[in-house]
Amino acid sequence: MSDAHPYEAYGEHEGFDAGEDAGGAGNDKAGQESYESREAGDAAAGAEGGDLGGGADGSAGPGGPGGPGSPPNGTGKGPDPARKPRIPMPRSSVEDSGRPLPSLHELGDLGGLGDLRSPGNPAAPPLPPLPPALPHHVLKSLLGAWALAACAPEETAAVEEHLGSCGSCADEALRLREAVGLLHPPESLDLDPALRTRVLDGCLDRRPPRIPVPGWADPYDAETARLDALLQDIGDSEWHAPVRLRWFEADRPRSRRTTVAGVIAHLLSVDGLVAVALGLDDPLGEVTTDAPTPSARTEAYWGASQRPYNRAVRRPWREQSHDLVRTASFTGSGTSPVSYGEFELSLQDALLDRAFECWVHAEDIAEAVDYPYEPPSPRHLHGMIDLGARMLPTVLAARRQAGRAAPGKGRHLVPAGEPGRSLRLEIEGSGGGEWMIPLDSPAAKGSAEHEVAHVALDGVEFCRLAAGHVSPEEAAAGQDGDREAIRAVLFAAASLSRM
């Protein structure tokens, strides 16, 4: 082993000699043969190139072995012709040799020497065809097809080569590509809201149910399914996100703070009114209430829990909604009454009312957890608006009896079923239509001949007014006629709301 420092460079021949001593004769012979083969190739290249590191006669140049820059081989008097140089000399580029460059057809894959196109290498892959030489007017006519990716490969190559040298065609190609992008606008990744209805309709067409769900129960079935899909997507912590319930009471906005789980408990307790009317179990069980009203039942159900509600409340609510739809399908008739404590609704209107409240509170939850939520389908939304419009005359009469609405100018009482003073309620947009609201008596009949006022509202805006989420002063988009009658109807619509 050499005594040199481990980080000290070997001498010019020290490493080579040490390798001979350490490797033995066998290693020396193999190494020497490999070295001589490399030097033989270098010598051949030098003889052919003339200037690749040597003189014209084949002798070493100034930078080659044996030149001024080469150290002596042990004797100090000059190079040893018996020892081959250890490092091959650098080769000059073919561009500096004065020889012509090889053509593209003489070369295969330019990435390596194994694909050189020569008679001795017939296995090289075929070269790609050159772009056809087409005149300018033909290439210009192909720009439209090129922008649509409808050209043949040879035409595409010819057009793209032409675009690199023709500025006018390049500008035209850019404009055509931008136009093609406008023909294919990006589509939303959100599912079509009508997809569920189409799938169910297709399934029912193939195999009709023995007991179909009545059409008047469809809105409740759809809205509970949409809310359940929302609840399935939220995390455990979001069930405790704060939610503010809003409604109008005594012509003043009211609110109550709860959580997402508390909203589902509220829906469960109020849906129990319909469950009791259908002979199902009451979700309140042994919990007693001060009055059989939606707000009293909700307060009692909230107070009966020893700890805050969590996601466990979702299961009983969803099971109850399934039972309500199934039982309503067996009844076949939606005329049986459902008591709300202070008033009654038919089973058909009660399920429509529950669908409306399910949608309204689903929007409250979606706002609390930052979840996108769309209004109901136009057909279901129209039914909800129709229910509110039909309830307005009764609410108007109740407000007058309670002293919250003036009798109105020119009030005229007529026999039941006869036309009287009316307000035209025009609902625009999705689920819209026109309703004539009798102003003087619930038993009167709305008539266009006795129209004294006209109010125009958006469909979703009217529903939010009836839910107590919009004040009456901000709701009307268009008003015309008796201002007192308009104010009375708008406040009556806000009075439809409850917790």
PDB file of C-alpha atoms in Angstrom, residues 43-318:
ATOM      1  CA  ALA A  43      -4.635   6.034 -33.622  1.00  0.00           C
ATOM      2  CA  ALA A  44      -6.946   5.116 -36.494  1.00  0.00           C
ATOM      3  CA  ALA A  45      -9.027   8.225 -35.929  1.00  0.00           C
ATOM      4  CA  GLY A  46      -5.858  10.356 -35.845  1.00  0.00           C
ATOM      5  CA  ALA A  47      -4.598   8.891 -39.083  1.00  0.00           C
ATOM      6  CA  GLU A  48      -7.956   9.483 -40.830  1.00  0.00           C
ATOM      7  CA  GLY A  49      -8.653  12.969 -39.478  1.00  0.00           C
ATOM      8  CA  GLY A  50      -5.123  14.318 -39.823  1.00  0.00           C
ATOM      9  CA  ASP A  51      -5.575  16.973 -37.131  1.00  0.00           C
ATOM     10  CA  LEU A  52      -7.166  15.001 -34.280  1.00  0.00           C
ATOM     11  CA  GLY A  53      -4.331  15.488 -31.812  1.00  0.00           C
ATOM     12  CA  GLY A  54      -1.347  14.768 -34.048  1.00  0.00           C
ATOM     13  CA  GLY A  55       0.695  16.047 -36.933  1.00  0.00           C
ATOM     14  CA  ALA A  56       0.251  15.315 -40.575  1.00  0.00           C
ATOM     15  CA  ASP A  57       2.721  12.454 -40.399  1.00  0.00           C
ATOM     16  CA  GLY A  58       0.966  10.714 -37.565  1.00  0.00           C
ATOM     17  CA  SER A  59       3.359  11.951 -34.870  1.00  0.00           C
ATOM     18  CA  ALA A  60       2.062  13.341 -31.645  1.00  0.00           C
ATOM     19  CA  GLY A  61       1.222  17.009 -31.571  1.00  0.00           C
ATOM     20  CA  PRO A  62       2.119  19.489 -28.902  1.00  0.00           C
ATOM     21  CA  GLY A  63      -0.647  18.331 -26.668  1.00  0.00           C
ATOM     22  CA  GLY A  64      -0.288  14.620 -27.404  1.00  0.00           C
ATOM     23  CA  PRO A  65       1.942  11.951 -25.935  1.00  0.00           C
ATOM     24  CA  GLY A  66       5.557  12.677 -26.349  1.00  0.00           C
ATOM     25  CA  GLY A  67       5.014  16.374 -26.903  1.00  0.00           C
ATOM     26  CA  PRO A  68       6.268  19.199 -24.751  1.00  0.00           C
ATOM     27  CA  GLY A  69       3.371  18.737 -22.373  1.00  0.00           C
ATOM     28  CA  SER A  70       4.066  15.008 -21.826  1.00  0.00           C
ATOM     29  CA  PRO A  71       6.252  14.004 -18.918  1.00  0.00           C
ATOM     30  CA  PRO A  72       9.027  11.483 -19.365  1.00  0.00           C
ATOM     31  CA  ASN A  73       8.388   7.884 -18.519  1.00  0.00           C
ATOM     32  CA  GLY A  74      10.623   7.267 -15.569  1.00  0.00           C
ATOM     33  CA  THR A  75      13.950   8.211 -17.214  1.00  0.00           C
ATOM     34  CA  GLY A  76      13.399  11.942 -17.365  1.00  0.00           C
ATOM     35  CA  LYS A  77      14.857  12.043 -20.906  1.00  0.00           C
ATOM     36  CA  GLY A  78      11.784  11.674 -23.068  1.00  0.00           C
ATOM     37  CA  PRO A  79       8.817   9.475 -23.812  1.00  0.00           C
ATOM     38  CA  ASP A  80       9.053   5.749 -23.579  1.00  0.00           C
ATOM     39  CA  PRO A  81       7.834   4.292 -26.893  1.00  0.00           C
ATOM     40  CA  ALA A  82       7.140   0.953 -25.218  1.00  0.00           C
ATOM     41  CA  ARG A  83       4.441   2.415 -22.902  1.00  0.00           C
ATOM     42  CA  LYS A  84       1.055   3.505 -24.195  1.00  0.00           C
ATOM     43  CA  PRO A  85      -0.375   6.828 -23.004  1.00  0.00           C
ATOM     44  CA  ARG A  86      -2.942   6.482 -20.186  1.00  0.00           C
ATOM     45  CA  ILE A  87      -5.462   9.147 -21.330  1.00  0.00           C
ATOM     46  CA  PRO A  88      -6.777   9.280 -24.936  1.00  0.00           C
ATOM     47  CA  MET A  89      -6.531  12.600 -26.647  1.00  0.00           C
ATOM     48  CA  PRO A  90      -9.672  14.745 -27.207  1.00  0.00           C
ATOM     49  CA  ARG A  91     -11.379  14.491 -30.556  1.00  0.00           C
ATOM     50  CA  SER A  92     -12.300  17.530 -32.579  1.00  0.00           C
ATOM     51  CA  SER A  93     -15.820  18.117 -33.881  1.00  0.00           C
ATOM     52  CA  VAL A  94     -16.698  16.984 -37.368  1.00  0.00           C
ATOM     53  CA  GLU A  95     -17.641  20.571 -38.234  1.00  0.00           C
ATOM     54  CA  ASP A  96     -13.941  21.579 -37.660  1.00  0.00           C
ATOM     55  CA  SER A  97     -12.542  18.863 -39.896  1.00  0.00           C
ATOM     56  CA  GLY A  98     -13.736  20.393 -43.176  1.00  0.00           C
ATOM     57  CA  ARG A  99     -15.592  17.210 -44.152  1.00  0.00           C
ATOM     58  CA  PRO A 100     -19.259  17.425 -45.336  1.00  0.00           C
ATOM     59  CA  LEU A 101     -21.958  16.737 -42.768  1.00  0.00           C
ATOM     60  CA  PRO A 102     -24.013  13.535 -43.177  1.00  0.00           C
ATOM     61  CA  SER A 103     -27.502  14.018 -44.623  1.00  0.00           C
ATOM     62  CA  LEU A 104     -30.711  13.148 -42.778  1.00  0.00           C
ATOM     63  CA  HIS A 105     -31.223  10.055 -44.907  1.00  0.00           C
ATOM     64  CA  GLU A 106     -27.777   8.754 -43.892  1.00  0.00           C
ATOM     65  CA  LEU A 107     -28.702   8.890 -40.216  1.00  0.00           C
ATOM     66  CA  GLY A 108     -31.368   7.018 -38.320  1.00  0.00           C
ATOM     67  CA  ASP A 109     -32.265   8.055 -34.816  1.00  0.00           C
ATOM     68  CA  LEU A 110     -30.048  11.081 -34.070  1.00  0.00           C
ATOM     69  CA  GLY A 111     -30.005  10.116 -30.403  1.00  0.00           C
ATOM     70  CA  GLY A 112     -27.503   7.263 -30.873  1.00  0.00           C
ATOM     71  CA  LEU A 113     -24.995   5.690 -33.247  1.00  0.00           C
ATOM     72  CA  GLY A 114     -26.763   2.348 -33.383  1.00  0.00           C
ATOM     73  CA  ASP A 115     -29.318   3.588 -35.922  1.00  0.00           C
ATOM     74  CA  LEU A 116     -26.926   5.007 -38.535  1.00  0.00           C
ATOM     75  CA  ARG A 117     -28.397   4.618 -42.007  1.00  0.00           C
ATOM     76  CA  SER A 118     -25.780   2.662 -43.878  1.00  0.00           C
ATOM     77  CA  PRO A 119     -25.682  -0.465 -46.007  1.00  0.00           C
ATOM     78  CA  GLY A 120     -24.129  -2.257 -43.076  1.00  0.00           C
ATOM     79  CA  ASN A 121     -27.083  -1.505 -40.813  1.00  0.00           C
ATOM     80  CA  PRO A 122     -30.220  -2.660 -42.649  1.00  0.00           C
ATOM     81  CA  ALA A 123     -32.111  -3.258 -39.370  1.00  0.00           C
ATOM     82  CA  ALA A 124     -32.436   0.463 -38.604  1.00  0.00           C
ATOM     83  CA  PRO A 125     -36.062   1.681 -38.361  1.00  0.00           C
ATOM     84  CA  PRO A 126     -37.490   3.530 -41.394  1.00  0.00           C
ATOM     85  CA  LEU A 127     -37.249   7.281 -41.356  1.00  0.00           C
ATOM     86  CA  PRO A 128     -40.442   9.342 -40.997  1.00  0.00           C
ATOM     87  CA  PRO A 129     -41.647  10.676 -44.348  1.00  0.00           C
ATOM     88  CA  LEU A 130     -40.859  14.253 -45.147  1.00  0.00           C
ATOM     89  CA  PRO A 131     -43.796  16.683 -45.257  1.00  0.00           C
ATOM     90  CA  PRO A 132     -45.213  16.974 -48.771  1.00  0.00           C
ATOM     91  CA  ALA A 133     -44.296  20.120 -50.675  1.00  0.00           C
ATOM     92  CA  LEU A 134     -47.680  21.830 -51.034  1.00  0.00           C
ATOM     93  CA  PRO A 135     -48.272  25.318 -52.483  1.00  0.00           C
ATOM     94  CA  HIS A 136     -49.249  28.206 -50.228  1.00  0.00           C
ATOM     95  CA  HIS A 137     -52.897  28.387 -51.263  1.00  0.00           C
ATOM     96  CA  VAL A 138     -53.375  24.665 -50.522  1.00  0.00           C
ATOM     97  CA  LEU A 139     -51.781  24.975 -47.078  1.00  0.00           C
ATOM     98  CA  LYS A 140     -53.928  28.000 -46.319  1.00  0.00           C
ATOM     99  CA  SER A 141     -57.080  26.071 -47.239  1.00  0.00           C
ATOM    100  CA  LEU A 142     -56.067  23.327 -44.792  1.00  0.00           C
ATOM    101  CA  LEU A 143     -55.891  25.667 -41.775  1.00  0.00           C
ATOM    102  CA  GLY A 144     -59.544  25.121 -40.835  1.00  0.00           C
ATOM    103  CA  ALA A 145     -59.209  21.345 -40.875  1.00  0.00           C
ATOM    104  CA  TRP A 146     -55.912  21.626 -38.995  1.00  0.00           C
ATOM    105  CA  ALA A 147     -57.547  23.717 -36.257  1.00  0.00           C
ATOM    106  CA  LEU A 148     -60.200  20.989 -35.877  1.00  0.00           C
ATOM    107  CA  ALA A 149     -57.508  18.246 -35.817  1.00  0.00           C
ATOM    108  CA  ALA A 150     -59.077  16.732 -38.948  1.00  0.00           C
ATOM    109  CA  CYS A 151     -56.006  16.667 -41.238  1.00  0.00           C
ATOM    110  CA  ALA A 152     -54.080  13.599 -42.264  1.00  0.00           C
ATOM    111  CA  PRO A 153     -50.688  13.152 -40.527  1.00  0.00           C
ATOM    112  CA  GLU A 154     -48.790  14.208 -43.688  1.00  0.00           C
ATOM    113  CA  GLU A 155     -50.970  17.305 -44.101  1.00  0.00           C
ATOM    114  CA  THR A 156     -50.595  18.191 -40.424  1.00  0.00           C
ATOM    115  CA  ALA A 157     -46.801  18.019 -40.719  1.00  0.00           C
ATOM    116  CA  ALA A 158     -46.835  20.173 -43.854  1.00  0.00           C
ATOM    117  CA  VAL A 159     -49.114  22.790 -42.295  1.00  0.00           C
ATOM    118  CA  GLU A 160     -47.099  23.016 -39.077  1.00  0.00           C
ATOM    119  CA  GLU A 161     -43.853  23.376 -41.010  1.00  0.00           C
ATOM    120  CA  HIS A 162     -45.449  26.124 -43.090  1.00  0.00           C
ATOM    121  CA  LEU A 163     -46.677  27.999 -39.992  1.00  0.00           C
ATOM    122  CA  GLY A 164     -43.088  28.431 -38.866  1.00  0.00           C
ATOM    123  CA  SER A 165     -42.246  30.517 -41.917  1.00  0.00           C
ATOM    124  CA  CYS A 166     -45.526  32.267 -42.843  1.00  0.00           C
ATOM    125  CA  GLY A 167     -46.683  34.951 -40.415  1.00  0.00           C
ATOM    126  CA  SER A 168     -50.108  35.563 -41.979  1.00  0.00           C
ATOM    127  CA  CYS A 169     -51.024  31.885 -41.880  1.00  0.00           C
ATOM    128  CA  ALA A 170     -49.750  31.633 -38.295  1.00  0.00           C
ATOM    129  CA  ASP A 171     -52.061  34.478 -37.227  1.00  0.00           C
ATOM    130  CA  GLU A 172     -54.995  32.890 -39.037  1.00  0.00           C
ATOM    131  CA  ALA A 173     -54.252  29.518 -37.415  1.00  0.00           C
ATOM    132  CA  LEU A 174     -54.213  31.143 -33.969  1.00  0.00           C
ATOM    133  CA  ARG A 175     -57.612  32.765 -34.570  1.00  0.00           C
ATOM    134  CA  LEU A 176     -59.071  29.484 -35.798  1.00  0.00           C
ATOM    135  CA  ARG A 177     -57.786  27.587 -32.755  1.00  0.00           C
ATOM    136  CA  GLU A 178     -59.385  30.180 -30.429  1.00  0.00           C
ATOM    137  CA  ALA A 179     -62.668  29.846 -32.349  1.00  0.00           C
ATOM    138  CA  VAL A 180     -62.567  26.068 -31.938  1.00  0.00           C
ATOM    139  CA  GLY A 181     -62.164  26.561 -28.199  1.00  0.00           C
ATOM    140  CA  LEU A 182     -65.374  28.597 -28.137  1.00  0.00           C
ATOM    141  CA  LEU A 183     -67.234  25.781 -29.867  1.00  0.00           C
ATOM    142  CA  HIS A 184     -66.583  23.468 -26.920  1.00  0.00           C
ATOM    143  CA  PRO A 185     -67.295  25.434 -23.714  1.00  0.00           C
ATOM    144  CA  PRO A 186     -66.306  23.703 -20.458  1.00  0.00           C
ATOM    145  CA  GLU A 187     -69.133  21.815 -18.819  1.00  0.00           C
ATOM    146  CA  SER A 188     -69.904  21.905 -15.124  1.00  0.00           C
ATOM    147  CA  LEU A 189     -68.919  18.866 -13.092  1.00  0.00           C
ATOM    148  CA  ASP A 190     -72.021  19.206 -10.918  1.00  0.00           C
ATOM    149  CA  LEU A 191     -74.749  16.656 -11.509  1.00  0.00           C
ATOM    150  CA  ASP A 192     -77.911  17.736 -13.264  1.00  0.00           C
ATOM    151  CA  PRO A 193     -80.594  18.390 -10.597  1.00  0.00           C
ATOM    152  CA  ALA A 194     -83.099  16.517 -12.773  1.00  0.00           C
ATOM    153  CA  LEU A 195     -80.880  13.419 -12.981  1.00  0.00           C
ATOM    154  CA  ARG A 196     -82.516  11.726  -9.990  1.00  0.00           C
ATOM    155  CA  THR A 197     -86.002  12.238 -11.418  1.00  0.00           C
ATOM    156  CA  ARG A 198     -84.994  10.889 -14.828  1.00  0.00           C
ATOM    157  CA  VAL A 199     -83.374   7.805 -13.316  1.00  0.00           C
ATOM    158  CA  LEU A 200     -86.388   7.061 -11.132  1.00  0.00           C
ATOM    159  CA  ASP A 201     -88.783   7.605 -14.029  1.00  0.00           C
ATOM    160  CA  GLY A 202     -86.767   5.223 -16.170  1.00  0.00           C
ATOM    161  CA  CYS A 203     -86.753   2.576 -13.439  1.00  0.00           C
ATOM    162  CA  LEU A 204     -90.477   2.940 -12.851  1.00  0.00           C
ATOM    163  CA  ASP A 205     -91.200   2.669 -16.564  1.00  0.00           C
ATOM    164  CA  ARG A 206     -89.395  -0.652 -16.659  1.00  0.00           C
ATOM    165  CA  ARG A 207     -91.009  -1.995 -13.490  1.00  0.00           C
ATOM    166  CA  PRO A 208     -93.989  -0.028 -12.212  1.00  0.00           C
ATOM    167  CA  PRO A 209     -94.491  -0.240  -8.428  1.00  0.00           C
ATOM    168  CA  ARG A 210     -97.406  -2.191  -7.078  1.00  0.00           C
ATOM    169  CA  ILE A 211     -98.301   0.764  -4.842  1.00  0.00           C
ATOM    170  CA  PRO A 212     -96.983   3.972  -6.444  1.00  0.00           C
ATOM    171  CA  VAL A 213     -96.141   7.094  -4.474  1.00  0.00           C
ATOM    172  CA  PRO A 214     -98.919   9.650  -5.079  1.00  0.00           C
ATOM    173  CA  GLY A 215     -97.929  12.789  -6.930  1.00  0.00           C
ATOM    174  CA  TRP A 216     -98.824  15.027  -3.987  1.00  0.00           C
ATOM    175  CA  ALA A 217     -96.193  13.209  -1.866  1.00  0.00           C
ATOM    176  CA  ASP A 218     -93.407  13.631  -4.440  1.00  0.00           C
ATOM    177  CA  PRO A 219     -92.222  17.068  -3.200  1.00  0.00           C
ATOM    178  CA  TYR A 220     -91.748  15.795   0.360  1.00  0.00           C
ATOM    179  CA  ASP A 221     -89.990  12.658  -0.875  1.00  0.00           C
ATOM    180  CA  ALA A 222     -87.642  14.678  -3.086  1.00  0.00           C
ATOM    181  CA  GLU A 223     -86.776  17.378  -0.542  1.00  0.00           C
ATOM    182  CA  THR A 224     -86.045  14.916   2.264  1.00  0.00           C
ATOM    183  CA  ALA A 225     -83.798  12.957  -0.109  1.00  0.00           C
ATOM    184  CA  ARG A 226     -81.906  16.137  -1.087  1.00  0.00           C
ATOM    185  CA  LEU A 227     -81.417  17.141   2.531  1.00  0.00           C
ATOM    186  CA  ASP A 228     -80.261  13.637   3.416  1.00  0.00           C
ATOM    187  CA  ALA A 229     -77.643  13.825   0.654  1.00  0.00           C
ATOM    188  CA  LEU A 230     -76.381  17.099   2.145  1.00  0.00           C
ATOM    189  CA  LEU A 231     -76.161  15.554   5.617  1.00  0.00           C
ATOM    190  CA  GLN A 232     -74.256  12.596   4.258  1.00  0.00           C
ATOM    191  CA  ASP A 233     -71.519  14.878   2.908  1.00  0.00           C
ATOM    192  CA  ILE A 234     -70.772  16.875   6.068  1.00  0.00           C
ATOM    193  CA  GLY A 235     -68.288  15.868   8.760  1.00  0.00           C
ATOM    194  CA  ASP A 236     -68.871  15.134  12.426  1.00  0.00           C
ATOM    195  CA  SER A 237     -67.758  18.576  13.584  1.00  0.00           C
ATOM    196  CA  GLU A 238     -70.126  20.331  11.157  1.00  0.00           C
ATOM    197  CA  TRP A 239     -73.137  18.844  12.926  1.00  0.00           C
ATOM    198  CA  HIS A 240     -72.394  21.332  15.683  1.00  0.00           C
ATOM    199  CA  ALA A 241     -72.072  24.317  13.329  1.00  0.00           C
ATOM    200  CA  PRO A 242     -74.288  27.221  14.502  1.00  0.00           C
ATOM    201  CA  VAL A 243     -77.514  27.838  12.575  1.00  0.00           C
ATOM    202  CA  ARG A 244     -79.904  30.753  13.044  1.00  0.00           C
ATOM    203  CA  LEU A 245     -83.589  29.997  12.457  1.00  0.00           C
ATOM    204  CA  ARG A 246     -85.538  33.054  11.287  1.00  0.00           C
ATOM    205  CA  TRP A 247     -89.261  33.796  11.025  1.00  0.00           C
ATOM    206  CA  PHE A 248     -91.832  36.614  11.471  1.00  0.00           C
ATOM    207  CA  GLU A 249     -94.069  36.816  14.498  1.00  0.00           C
ATOM    208  CA  ALA A 250     -96.408  39.724  15.373  1.00  0.00           C
ATOM    209  CA  ASP A 251     -95.000  41.655  12.379  1.00  0.00           C
ATOM    210  CA  ARG A 252     -91.510  41.512  13.815  1.00  0.00           C
ATOM    211  CA  PRO A 253     -88.551  39.363  12.762  1.00  0.00           C
ATOM    212  CA  ARG A 254     -87.645  36.647  15.248  1.00  0.00           C
ATOM    213  CA  SER A 255     -84.690  34.271  15.360  1.00  0.00           C
ATOM    214  CA  ARG A 256     -83.368  31.370  17.372  1.00  0.00           C
ATOM    215  CA  ARG A 257     -79.843  29.960  17.498  1.00  0.00           C
ATOM    216  CA  THR A 258     -79.292  26.217  17.265  1.00  0.00           C
ATOM    217  CA  THR A 259     -77.006  23.758  15.460  1.00  0.00           C
ATOM    218  CA  VAL A 260     -77.237  21.607  12.356  1.00  0.00           C
ATOM    219  CA  ALA A 261     -78.263  18.659  14.522  1.00  0.00           C
ATOM    220  CA  GLY A 262     -80.786  20.885  16.293  1.00  0.00           C
ATOM    221  CA  VAL A 263     -82.414  21.756  12.947  1.00  0.00           C
ATOM    222  CA  ILE A 264     -82.855  18.060  12.130  1.00  0.00           C
ATOM    223  CA  ALA A 265     -84.349  17.501  15.589  1.00  0.00           C
ATOM    224  CA  HIS A 266     -86.767  20.367  14.854  1.00  0.00           C
ATOM    225  CA  LEU A 267     -87.833  18.771  11.552  1.00  0.00           C
ATOM    226  CA  LEU A 268     -88.216  15.391  13.257  1.00  0.00           C
ATOM    227  CA  SER A 269     -90.510  16.782  15.955  1.00  0.00           C
ATOM    228  CA  VAL A 270     -92.739  18.777  13.570  1.00  0.00           C
ATOM    229  CA  ASP A 271     -92.962  15.936  11.042  1.00  0.00           C
ATOM    230  CA  GLY A 272     -94.289  13.955  13.974  1.00  0.00           C
ATOM    231  CA  LEU A 273     -97.586  15.862  13.598  1.00  0.00           C
ATOM    232  CA  VAL A 274     -98.117  14.124  10.256  1.00  0.00           C
ATOM    233  CA  ALA A 275     -96.922  10.814  11.704  1.00  0.00           C
ATOM    234  CA  VAL A 276     -99.517  10.978  14.489  1.00  0.00           C
ATOM    235  CA  ALA A 277    -102.259  11.782  11.960  1.00  0.00           C
ATOM    236  CA  LEU A 278    -101.273   8.664   9.969  1.00  0.00           C
ATOM    237  CA  GLY A 279    -101.235   6.436  13.054  1.00  0.00           C
ATOM    238  CA  LEU A 280     -97.442   6.160  13.324  1.00  0.00           C
ATOM    239  CA  ASP A 281     -95.361   6.517  16.466  1.00  0.00           C
ATOM    240  CA  ASP A 282     -94.794  10.005  17.817  1.00  0.00           C
ATOM    241  CA  PRO A 283     -91.044  10.799  17.852  1.00  0.00           C
ATOM    242  CA  LEU A 284     -91.517  12.711  21.125  1.00  0.00           C
ATOM    243  CA  GLY A 285     -92.531   9.522  22.891  1.00  0.00           C
ATOM    244  CA  GLU A 286     -93.211  10.272  26.575  1.00  0.00           C
ATOM    245  CA  VAL A 287     -92.155  13.924  26.271  1.00  0.00           C
ATOM    246  CA  THR A 288     -95.063  16.226  27.133  1.00  0.00           C
ATOM    247  CA  THR A 289     -95.707  19.571  25.448  1.00  0.00           C
ATOM    248  CA  ASP A 290     -97.549  22.723  26.517  1.00  0.00           C
ATOM    249  CA  ALA A 291     -99.450  22.831  23.196  1.00  0.00           C
ATOM    250  CA  PRO A 292     -99.606  20.664  20.071  1.00  0.00           C
ATOM    251  CA  THR A 293     -97.991  23.396  17.954  1.00  0.00           C
ATOM    252  CA  PRO A 294     -94.774  23.082  15.945  1.00  0.00           C
ATOM    253  CA  SER A 295     -92.840  25.532  18.147  1.00  0.00           C
ATOM    254  CA  ALA A 296     -94.022  23.925  21.419  1.00  0.00           C
ATOM    255  CA  ARG A 297     -93.125  20.441  20.206  1.00  0.00           C
ATOM    256  CA  THR A 298     -89.696  21.627  19.111  1.00  0.00           C
ATOM    257  CA  GLU A 299     -88.915  23.307  22.441  1.00  0.00           C
ATOM    258  CA  ALA A 300     -90.036  20.203  24.329  1.00  0.00           C
ATOM    259  CA  TYR A 301     -87.930  17.907  22.156  1.00  0.00           C
ATOM    260  CA  TRP A 302     -84.866  20.122  22.495  1.00  0.00           C
ATOM    261  CA  GLY A 303     -85.307  20.348  26.271  1.00  0.00           C
ATOM    262  CA  ALA A 304     -85.699  16.595  26.732  1.00  0.00           C
ATOM    263  CA  SER A 305     -82.167  15.845  25.535  1.00  0.00           C
ATOM    264  CA  GLN A 306     -79.470  15.634  28.206  1.00  0.00           C
ATOM    265  CA  ARG A 307     -76.683  16.561  25.794  1.00  0.00           C
ATOM    266  CA  PRO A 308     -76.462  18.430  22.480  1.00  0.00           C
ATOM    267  CA  TYR A 309     -77.734  16.548  19.478  1.00  0.00           C
ATOM    268  CA  ASN A 310     -75.200  15.084  17.043  1.00  0.00           C
ATOM    269  CA  ARG A 311     -75.287  13.151  13.800  1.00  0.00           C
ATOM    270  CA  ALA A 312     -77.202  10.312  15.495  1.00  0.00           C
ATOM    271  CA  VAL A 313     -80.420  12.323  14.991  1.00  0.00           C
ATOM    272  CA  ARG A 314     -80.185  11.836  11.241  1.00  0.00           C
ATOM    273  CA  ARG A 315     -81.240   8.181  11.329  1.00  0.00           C
ATOM    274  CA  PRO A 316     -84.600   8.562  13.145  1.00  0.00           C
ATOM    275  CA  TRP A 317     -85.475  11.585  11.008  1.00  0.00           C
ATOM    276  CA  ARG A 318     -84.757   9.734   7.749  1.00  0.00           C
TER     277      ARG A 318
END
